[in-house]
mmCIF file of C-alpha atoms in Angstrom:
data_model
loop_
_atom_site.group_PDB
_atom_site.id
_atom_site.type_symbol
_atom_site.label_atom_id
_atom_site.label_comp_id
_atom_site.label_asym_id
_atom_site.label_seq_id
_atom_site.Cartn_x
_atom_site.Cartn_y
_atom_site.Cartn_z
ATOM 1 C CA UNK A 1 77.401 -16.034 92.931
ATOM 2 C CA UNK A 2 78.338 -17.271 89.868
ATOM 3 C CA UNK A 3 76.354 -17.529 86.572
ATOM 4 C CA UNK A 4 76.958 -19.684 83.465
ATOM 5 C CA UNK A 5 75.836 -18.829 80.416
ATOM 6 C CA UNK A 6 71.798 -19.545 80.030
ATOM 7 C CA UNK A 7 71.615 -20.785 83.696
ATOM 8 C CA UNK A 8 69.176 -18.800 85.715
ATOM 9 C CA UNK A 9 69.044 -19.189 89.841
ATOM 10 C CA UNK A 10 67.069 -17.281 92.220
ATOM 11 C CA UNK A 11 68.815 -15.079 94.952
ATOM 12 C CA UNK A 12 66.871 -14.757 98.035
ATOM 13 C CA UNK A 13 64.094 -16.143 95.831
ATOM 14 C CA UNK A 14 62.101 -13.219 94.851
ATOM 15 C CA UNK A 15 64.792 -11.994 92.064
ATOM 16 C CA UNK A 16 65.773 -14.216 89.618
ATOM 17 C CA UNK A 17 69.303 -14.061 87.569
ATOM 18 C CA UNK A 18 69.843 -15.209 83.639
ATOM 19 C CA UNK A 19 72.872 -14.924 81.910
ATOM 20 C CA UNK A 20 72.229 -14.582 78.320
ATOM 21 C CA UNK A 21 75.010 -13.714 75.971
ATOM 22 C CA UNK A 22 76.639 -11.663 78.054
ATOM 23 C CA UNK A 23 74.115 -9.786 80.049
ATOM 24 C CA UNK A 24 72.270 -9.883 83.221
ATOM 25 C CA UNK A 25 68.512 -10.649 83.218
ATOM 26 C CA UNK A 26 67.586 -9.409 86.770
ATOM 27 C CA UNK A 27 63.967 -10.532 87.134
ATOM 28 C CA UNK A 28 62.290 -9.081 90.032
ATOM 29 C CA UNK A 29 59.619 -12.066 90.841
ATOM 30 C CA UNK A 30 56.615 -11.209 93.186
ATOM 31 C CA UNK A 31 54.016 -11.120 91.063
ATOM 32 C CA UNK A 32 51.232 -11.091 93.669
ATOM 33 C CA UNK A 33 52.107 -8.252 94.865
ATOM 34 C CA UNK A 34 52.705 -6.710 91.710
ATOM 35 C CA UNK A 35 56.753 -6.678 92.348
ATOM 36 C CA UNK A 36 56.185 -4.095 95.145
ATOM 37 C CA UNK A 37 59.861 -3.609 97.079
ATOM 38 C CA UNK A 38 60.879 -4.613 100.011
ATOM 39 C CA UNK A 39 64.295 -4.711 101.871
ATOM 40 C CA UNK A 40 65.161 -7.628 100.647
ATOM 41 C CA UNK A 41 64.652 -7.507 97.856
ATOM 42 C CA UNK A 42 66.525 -4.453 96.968
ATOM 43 C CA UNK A 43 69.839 -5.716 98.750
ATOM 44 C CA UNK A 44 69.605 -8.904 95.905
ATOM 45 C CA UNK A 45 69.190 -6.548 92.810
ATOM 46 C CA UNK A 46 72.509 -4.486 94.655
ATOM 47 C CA UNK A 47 74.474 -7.636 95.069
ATOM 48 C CA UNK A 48 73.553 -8.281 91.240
ATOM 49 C CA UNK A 49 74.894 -5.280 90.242
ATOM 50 C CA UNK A 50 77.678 -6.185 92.067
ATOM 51 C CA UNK A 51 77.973 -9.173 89.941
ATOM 52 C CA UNK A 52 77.625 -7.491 86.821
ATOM 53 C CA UNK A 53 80.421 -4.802 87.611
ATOM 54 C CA UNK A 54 83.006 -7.714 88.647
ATOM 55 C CA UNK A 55 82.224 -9.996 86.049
ATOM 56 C CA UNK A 56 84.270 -9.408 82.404
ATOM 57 C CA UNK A 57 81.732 -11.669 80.873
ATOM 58 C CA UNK A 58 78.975 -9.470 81.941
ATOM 59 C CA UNK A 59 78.598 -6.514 79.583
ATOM 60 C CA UNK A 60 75.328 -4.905 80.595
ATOM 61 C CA UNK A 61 72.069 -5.491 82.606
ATOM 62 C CA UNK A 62 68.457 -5.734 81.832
ATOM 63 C CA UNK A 63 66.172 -5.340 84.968
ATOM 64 C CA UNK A 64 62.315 -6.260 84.741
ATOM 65 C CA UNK A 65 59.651 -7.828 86.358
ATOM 66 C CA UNK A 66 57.720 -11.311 86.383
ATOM 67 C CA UNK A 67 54.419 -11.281 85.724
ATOM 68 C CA UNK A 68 53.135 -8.142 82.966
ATOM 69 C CA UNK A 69 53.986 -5.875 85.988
ATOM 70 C CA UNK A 70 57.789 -3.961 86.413
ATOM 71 C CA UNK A 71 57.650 -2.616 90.011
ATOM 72 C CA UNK A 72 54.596 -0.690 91.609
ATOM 73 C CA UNK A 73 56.672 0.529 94.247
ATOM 74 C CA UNK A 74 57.493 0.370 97.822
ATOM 75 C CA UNK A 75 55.829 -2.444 99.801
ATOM 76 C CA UNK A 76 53.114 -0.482 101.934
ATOM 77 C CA UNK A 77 52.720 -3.811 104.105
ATOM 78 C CA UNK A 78 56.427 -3.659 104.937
ATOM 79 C CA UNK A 79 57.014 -0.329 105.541
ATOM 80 C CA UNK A 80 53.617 -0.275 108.049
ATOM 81 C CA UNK A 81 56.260 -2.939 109.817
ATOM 82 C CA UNK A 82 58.858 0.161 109.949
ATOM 83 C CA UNK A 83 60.792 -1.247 106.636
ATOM 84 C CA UNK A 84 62.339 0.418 103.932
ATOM 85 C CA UNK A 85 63.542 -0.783 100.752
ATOM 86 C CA UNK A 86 66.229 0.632 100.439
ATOM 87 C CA UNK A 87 70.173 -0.772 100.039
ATOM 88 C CA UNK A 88 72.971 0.610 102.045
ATOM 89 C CA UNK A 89 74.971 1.793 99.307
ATOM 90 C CA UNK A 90 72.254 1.605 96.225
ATOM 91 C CA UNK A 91 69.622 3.072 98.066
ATOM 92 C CA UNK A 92 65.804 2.367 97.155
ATOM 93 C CA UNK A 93 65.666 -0.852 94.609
ATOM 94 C CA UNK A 94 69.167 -1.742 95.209
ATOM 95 C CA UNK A 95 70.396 1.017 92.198
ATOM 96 C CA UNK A 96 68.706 4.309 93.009
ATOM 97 C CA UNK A 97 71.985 6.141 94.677
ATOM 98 C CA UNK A 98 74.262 3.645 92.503
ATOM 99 C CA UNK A 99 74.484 2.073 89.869
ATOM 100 C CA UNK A 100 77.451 -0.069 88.254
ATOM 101 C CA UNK A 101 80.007 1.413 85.221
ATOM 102 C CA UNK A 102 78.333 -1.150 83.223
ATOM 103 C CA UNK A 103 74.651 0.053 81.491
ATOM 104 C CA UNK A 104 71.715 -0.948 82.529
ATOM 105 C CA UNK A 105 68.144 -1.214 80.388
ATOM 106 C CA UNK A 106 64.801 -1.545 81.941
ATOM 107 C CA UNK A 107 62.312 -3.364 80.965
ATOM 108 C CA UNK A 108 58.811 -2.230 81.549
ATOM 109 C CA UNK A 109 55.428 -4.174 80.935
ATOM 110 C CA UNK A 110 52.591 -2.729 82.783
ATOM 111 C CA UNK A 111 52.720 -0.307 85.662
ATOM 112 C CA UNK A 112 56.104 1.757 87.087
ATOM 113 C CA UNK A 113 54.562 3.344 89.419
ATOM 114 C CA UNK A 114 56.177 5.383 92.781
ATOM 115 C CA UNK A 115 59.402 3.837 93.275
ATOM 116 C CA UNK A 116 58.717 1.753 90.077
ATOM 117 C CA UNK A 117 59.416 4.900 88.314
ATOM 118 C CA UNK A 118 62.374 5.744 89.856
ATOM 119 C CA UNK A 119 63.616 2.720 89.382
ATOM 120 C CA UNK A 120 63.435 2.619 86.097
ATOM 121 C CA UNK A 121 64.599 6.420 85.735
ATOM 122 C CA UNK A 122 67.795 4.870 87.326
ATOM 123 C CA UNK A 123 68.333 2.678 84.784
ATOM 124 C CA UNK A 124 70.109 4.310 81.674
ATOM 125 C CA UNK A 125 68.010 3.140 78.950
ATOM 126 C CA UNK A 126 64.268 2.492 79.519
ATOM 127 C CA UNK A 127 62.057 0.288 77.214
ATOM 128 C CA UNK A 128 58.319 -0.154 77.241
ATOM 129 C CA UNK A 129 54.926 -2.371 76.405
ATOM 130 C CA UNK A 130 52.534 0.226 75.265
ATOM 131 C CA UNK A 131 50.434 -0.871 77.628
ATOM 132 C CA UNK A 132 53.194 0.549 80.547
ATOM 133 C CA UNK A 133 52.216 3.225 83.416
ATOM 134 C CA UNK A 134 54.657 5.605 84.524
ATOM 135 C CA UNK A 135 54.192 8.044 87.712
ATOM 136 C CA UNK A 136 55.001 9.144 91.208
ATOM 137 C CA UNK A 137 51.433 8.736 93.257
ATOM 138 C CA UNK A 138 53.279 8.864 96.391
ATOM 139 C CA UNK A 139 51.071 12.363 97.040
ATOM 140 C CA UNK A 140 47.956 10.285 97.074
ATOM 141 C CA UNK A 141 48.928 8.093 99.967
ATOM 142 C CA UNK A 142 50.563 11.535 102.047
ATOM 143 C CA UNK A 143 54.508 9.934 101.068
ATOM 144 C CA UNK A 144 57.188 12.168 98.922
ATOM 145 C CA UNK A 145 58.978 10.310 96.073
ATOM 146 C CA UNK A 146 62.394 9.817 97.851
ATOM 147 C CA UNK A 147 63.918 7.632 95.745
ATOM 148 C CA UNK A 148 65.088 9.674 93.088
ATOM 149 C CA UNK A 149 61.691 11.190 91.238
ATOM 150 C CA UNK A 150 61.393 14.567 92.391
ATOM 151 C CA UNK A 151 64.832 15.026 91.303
ATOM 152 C CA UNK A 152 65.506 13.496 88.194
ATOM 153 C CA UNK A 153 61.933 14.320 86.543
ATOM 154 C CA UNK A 154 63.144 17.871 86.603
ATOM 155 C CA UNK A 155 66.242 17.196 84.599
ATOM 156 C CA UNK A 156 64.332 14.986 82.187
ATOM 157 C CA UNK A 157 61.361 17.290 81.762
ATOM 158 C CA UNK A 158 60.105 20.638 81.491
ATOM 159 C CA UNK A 159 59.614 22.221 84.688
ATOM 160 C CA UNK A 160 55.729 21.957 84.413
ATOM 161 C CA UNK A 161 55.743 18.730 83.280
ATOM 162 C CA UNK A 162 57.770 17.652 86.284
ATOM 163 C CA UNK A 163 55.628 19.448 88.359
ATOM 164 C CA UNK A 164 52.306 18.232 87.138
ATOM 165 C CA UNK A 165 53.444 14.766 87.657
ATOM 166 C CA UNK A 166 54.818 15.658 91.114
ATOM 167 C CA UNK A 167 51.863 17.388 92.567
ATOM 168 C CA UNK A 168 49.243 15.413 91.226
ATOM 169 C CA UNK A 169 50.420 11.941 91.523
ATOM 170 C CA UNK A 170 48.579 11.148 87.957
ATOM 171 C CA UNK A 171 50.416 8.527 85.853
ATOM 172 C CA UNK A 172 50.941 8.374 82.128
ATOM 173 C CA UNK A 173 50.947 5.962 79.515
ATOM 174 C CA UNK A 174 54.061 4.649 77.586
ATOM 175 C CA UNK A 175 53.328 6.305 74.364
ATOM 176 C CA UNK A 176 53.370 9.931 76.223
ATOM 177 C CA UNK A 177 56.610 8.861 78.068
ATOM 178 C CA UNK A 178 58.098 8.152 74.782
ATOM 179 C CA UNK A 179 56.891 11.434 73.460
ATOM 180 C CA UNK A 180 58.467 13.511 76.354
ATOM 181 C CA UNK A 181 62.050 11.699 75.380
ATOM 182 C CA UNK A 182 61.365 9.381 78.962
ATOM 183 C CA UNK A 183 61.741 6.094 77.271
ATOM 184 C CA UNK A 184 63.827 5.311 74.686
ATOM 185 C CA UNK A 185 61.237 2.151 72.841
ATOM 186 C CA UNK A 186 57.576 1.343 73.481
ATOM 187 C CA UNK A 187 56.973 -1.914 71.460
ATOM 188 C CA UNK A 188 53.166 -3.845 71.360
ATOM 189 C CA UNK A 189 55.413 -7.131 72.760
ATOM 190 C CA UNK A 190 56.784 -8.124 75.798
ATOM 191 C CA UNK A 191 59.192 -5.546 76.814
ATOM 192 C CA UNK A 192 62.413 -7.896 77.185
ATOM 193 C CA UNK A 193 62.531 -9.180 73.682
ATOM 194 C CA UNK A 194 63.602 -5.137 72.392
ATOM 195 C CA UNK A 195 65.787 -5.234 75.785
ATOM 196 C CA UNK A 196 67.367 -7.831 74.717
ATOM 197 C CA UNK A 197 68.040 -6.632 71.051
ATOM 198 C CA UNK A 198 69.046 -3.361 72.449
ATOM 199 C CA UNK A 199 71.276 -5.037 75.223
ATOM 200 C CA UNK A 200 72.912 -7.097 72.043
ATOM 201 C CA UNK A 201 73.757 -3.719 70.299
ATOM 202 C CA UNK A 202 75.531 -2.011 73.389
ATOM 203 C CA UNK A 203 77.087 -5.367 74.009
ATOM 204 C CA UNK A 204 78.852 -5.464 70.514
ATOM 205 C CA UNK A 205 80.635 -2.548 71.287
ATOM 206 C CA UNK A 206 83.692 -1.482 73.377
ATOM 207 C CA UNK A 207 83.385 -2.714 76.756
ATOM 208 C CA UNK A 208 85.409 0.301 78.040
ATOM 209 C CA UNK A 209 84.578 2.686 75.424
ATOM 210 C CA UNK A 210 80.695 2.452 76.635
ATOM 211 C CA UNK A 211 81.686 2.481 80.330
ATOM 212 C CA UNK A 212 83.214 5.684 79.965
ATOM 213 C CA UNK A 213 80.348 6.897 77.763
ATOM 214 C CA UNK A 214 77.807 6.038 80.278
ATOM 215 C CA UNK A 215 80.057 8.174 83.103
ATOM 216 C CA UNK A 216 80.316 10.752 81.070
ATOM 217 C CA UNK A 217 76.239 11.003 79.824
ATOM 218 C CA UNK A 218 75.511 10.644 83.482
ATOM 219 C CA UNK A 219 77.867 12.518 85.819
ATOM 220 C CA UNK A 220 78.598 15.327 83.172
ATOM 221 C CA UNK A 221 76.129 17.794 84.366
ATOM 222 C CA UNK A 222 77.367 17.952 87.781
ATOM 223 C CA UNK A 223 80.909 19.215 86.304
ATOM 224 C CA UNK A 224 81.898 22.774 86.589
ATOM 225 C CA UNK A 225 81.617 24.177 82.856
ATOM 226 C CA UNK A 226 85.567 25.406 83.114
ATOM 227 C CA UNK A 227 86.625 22.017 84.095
ATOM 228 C CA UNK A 228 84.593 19.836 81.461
ATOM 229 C CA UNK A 229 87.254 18.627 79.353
ATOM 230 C CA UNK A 230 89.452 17.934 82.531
ATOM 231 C CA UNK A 231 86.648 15.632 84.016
ATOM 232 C CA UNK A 232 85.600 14.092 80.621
ATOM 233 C CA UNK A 233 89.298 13.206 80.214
ATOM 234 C CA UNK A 234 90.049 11.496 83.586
ATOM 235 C CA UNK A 235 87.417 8.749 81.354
ATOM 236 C CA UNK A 236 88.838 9.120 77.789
ATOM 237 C CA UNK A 237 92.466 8.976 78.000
ATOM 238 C CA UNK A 238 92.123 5.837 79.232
ATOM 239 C CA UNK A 239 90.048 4.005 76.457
ATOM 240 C CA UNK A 240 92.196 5.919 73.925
ATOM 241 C CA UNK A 241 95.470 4.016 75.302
ATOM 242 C CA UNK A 242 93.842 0.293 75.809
ATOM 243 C CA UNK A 243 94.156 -2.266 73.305
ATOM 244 C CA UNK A 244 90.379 -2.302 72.556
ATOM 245 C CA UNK A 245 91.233 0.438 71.024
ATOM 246 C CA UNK A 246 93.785 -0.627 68.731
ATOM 247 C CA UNK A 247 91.673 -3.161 68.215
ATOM 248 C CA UNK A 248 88.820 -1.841 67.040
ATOM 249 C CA UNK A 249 90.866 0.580 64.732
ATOM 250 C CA UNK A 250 92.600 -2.766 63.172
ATOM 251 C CA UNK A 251 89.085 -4.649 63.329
ATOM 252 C CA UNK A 252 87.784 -1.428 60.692
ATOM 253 C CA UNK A 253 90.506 -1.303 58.505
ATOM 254 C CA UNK A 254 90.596 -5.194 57.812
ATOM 255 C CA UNK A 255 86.453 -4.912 57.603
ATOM 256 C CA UNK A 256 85.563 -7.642 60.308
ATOM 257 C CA UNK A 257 83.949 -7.340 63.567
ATOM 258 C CA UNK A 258 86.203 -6.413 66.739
ATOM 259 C CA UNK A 259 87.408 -9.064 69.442
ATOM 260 C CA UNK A 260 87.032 -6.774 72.651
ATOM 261 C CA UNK A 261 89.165 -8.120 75.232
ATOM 262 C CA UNK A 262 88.339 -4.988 77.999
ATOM 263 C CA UNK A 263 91.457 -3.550 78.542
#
């Protein structure tokens, strides 16, 4: 599917697309149900990333969700059916087991709850109403958070911390999450509006220069410590011989803004 800039569509109705200035609004839109997940509609927010990674235009993603809600998790209704929502390749929500070179920001008004949370903990960047919930409750209803909790939260947090939240299932508020380094904005607004003026800052930048950044943030501490500079320069070398490069050398020394062409 195609997007022009400021049209929005729907695909498979319950997530809607926006193209604003370069990124992807990915708006997941059941409201009623709080933007629970479902099969469906995790295969729509994969096939969006797979829109944002082919598209030049496209420069980064935002993903929320309609309604003063962001995702409360898996759809209990469809999985009593036998259904997961999960994505071949992106696993839960479509981005849990991938995600596209190409950042992503979250955008979180009211609860992120079970595979809310790790949905959002997918994302790169994370920004948050104050009024947001964070947590993995799955303990409460006898489930395991599968979808990427129990395994990130220990790489994000103390060992306790992860724990606590683990074991207990209790949530916390935005302004702790910020505190613990979770999130990287709570604001008293509507989460998308600072989404959007952090999407605008990572969009004025390099195109390759930040997909290579956000490879190297994210796969870095999976490399053996002998072989860091070998893997971090299978992503460097590259940027270093493209003509963004050049460009945005030439852009500093004549003291106006760079034309990135992404290559």
């Amino acid at each position: 599917m195609s997007l022009s800039t400021g049209e929005e569509s729907r695909m498979r109705e319950e997530v809607l697309l926006a193209d604003r200035d370069g990124v992807l609004e990915v708006t997941i839109n059941r409201p009623e149900q709080r933007n629970a997940m479902t099969k469906a509609v995790a295969e729509a927010i994969a096939a969006a990333m797979d829109q944002l990674e082919s598209s030049d235009h496209l420069r980064c993603a935002i993903l929320t969700g309609a309604g003063g809600s962001f995702c409360a998790g898996m759809d209990l209704k469809g999985f009593l059916r036998g259904e997961l929502p999960v994505d071949a390749r992106g696993g839960f929500g479509g981005i849990c087991t991938w995600t596209p070179r190409k950042p992503i920001i979250a955008a979180v008004d009211g609860p992120a709850l079970a595979g809310g949370f790790e949905l959002a903990l997918a994302c790169d960047l994370i920004v948050a109403n104050q009024n947001a919930r964070f947590g993995i409750p799955e303990v409460k209803r006898g489930l395991v958070a599968a979808g990427g909790g129990l395994v990130q939260l220990p790489r994000l947090l103390p060992r306790a911390l992860a724990m606590e939240l683990a074991l207990t299932g209790d949530p916390i508020g935005a302004e702790r999450a910020l505190e613990l380094g979770l999130i990287n904005r709570m604001t008293d607004g509507p989460a998308i509006d600072a989404a959007r003026e952090l999407a605008q800052r990572i969009v004025a930048n390099g195109p390759l220069a930040v997909g290579a950044s956000k490879a190297i943030v994210r796969d870095s501490w999976l490399w053996e410590v002998d072989r860091l500079n070998q893997h971090q320069r299978a992503h460097v070398e590259p940027v270093f011989r493209s003509e963004d490069a050049t460009e945005g050398a030439r852009a500093f020394a004549e003291k106006r803004a760079p034309v990135w062409k992404g290559r």
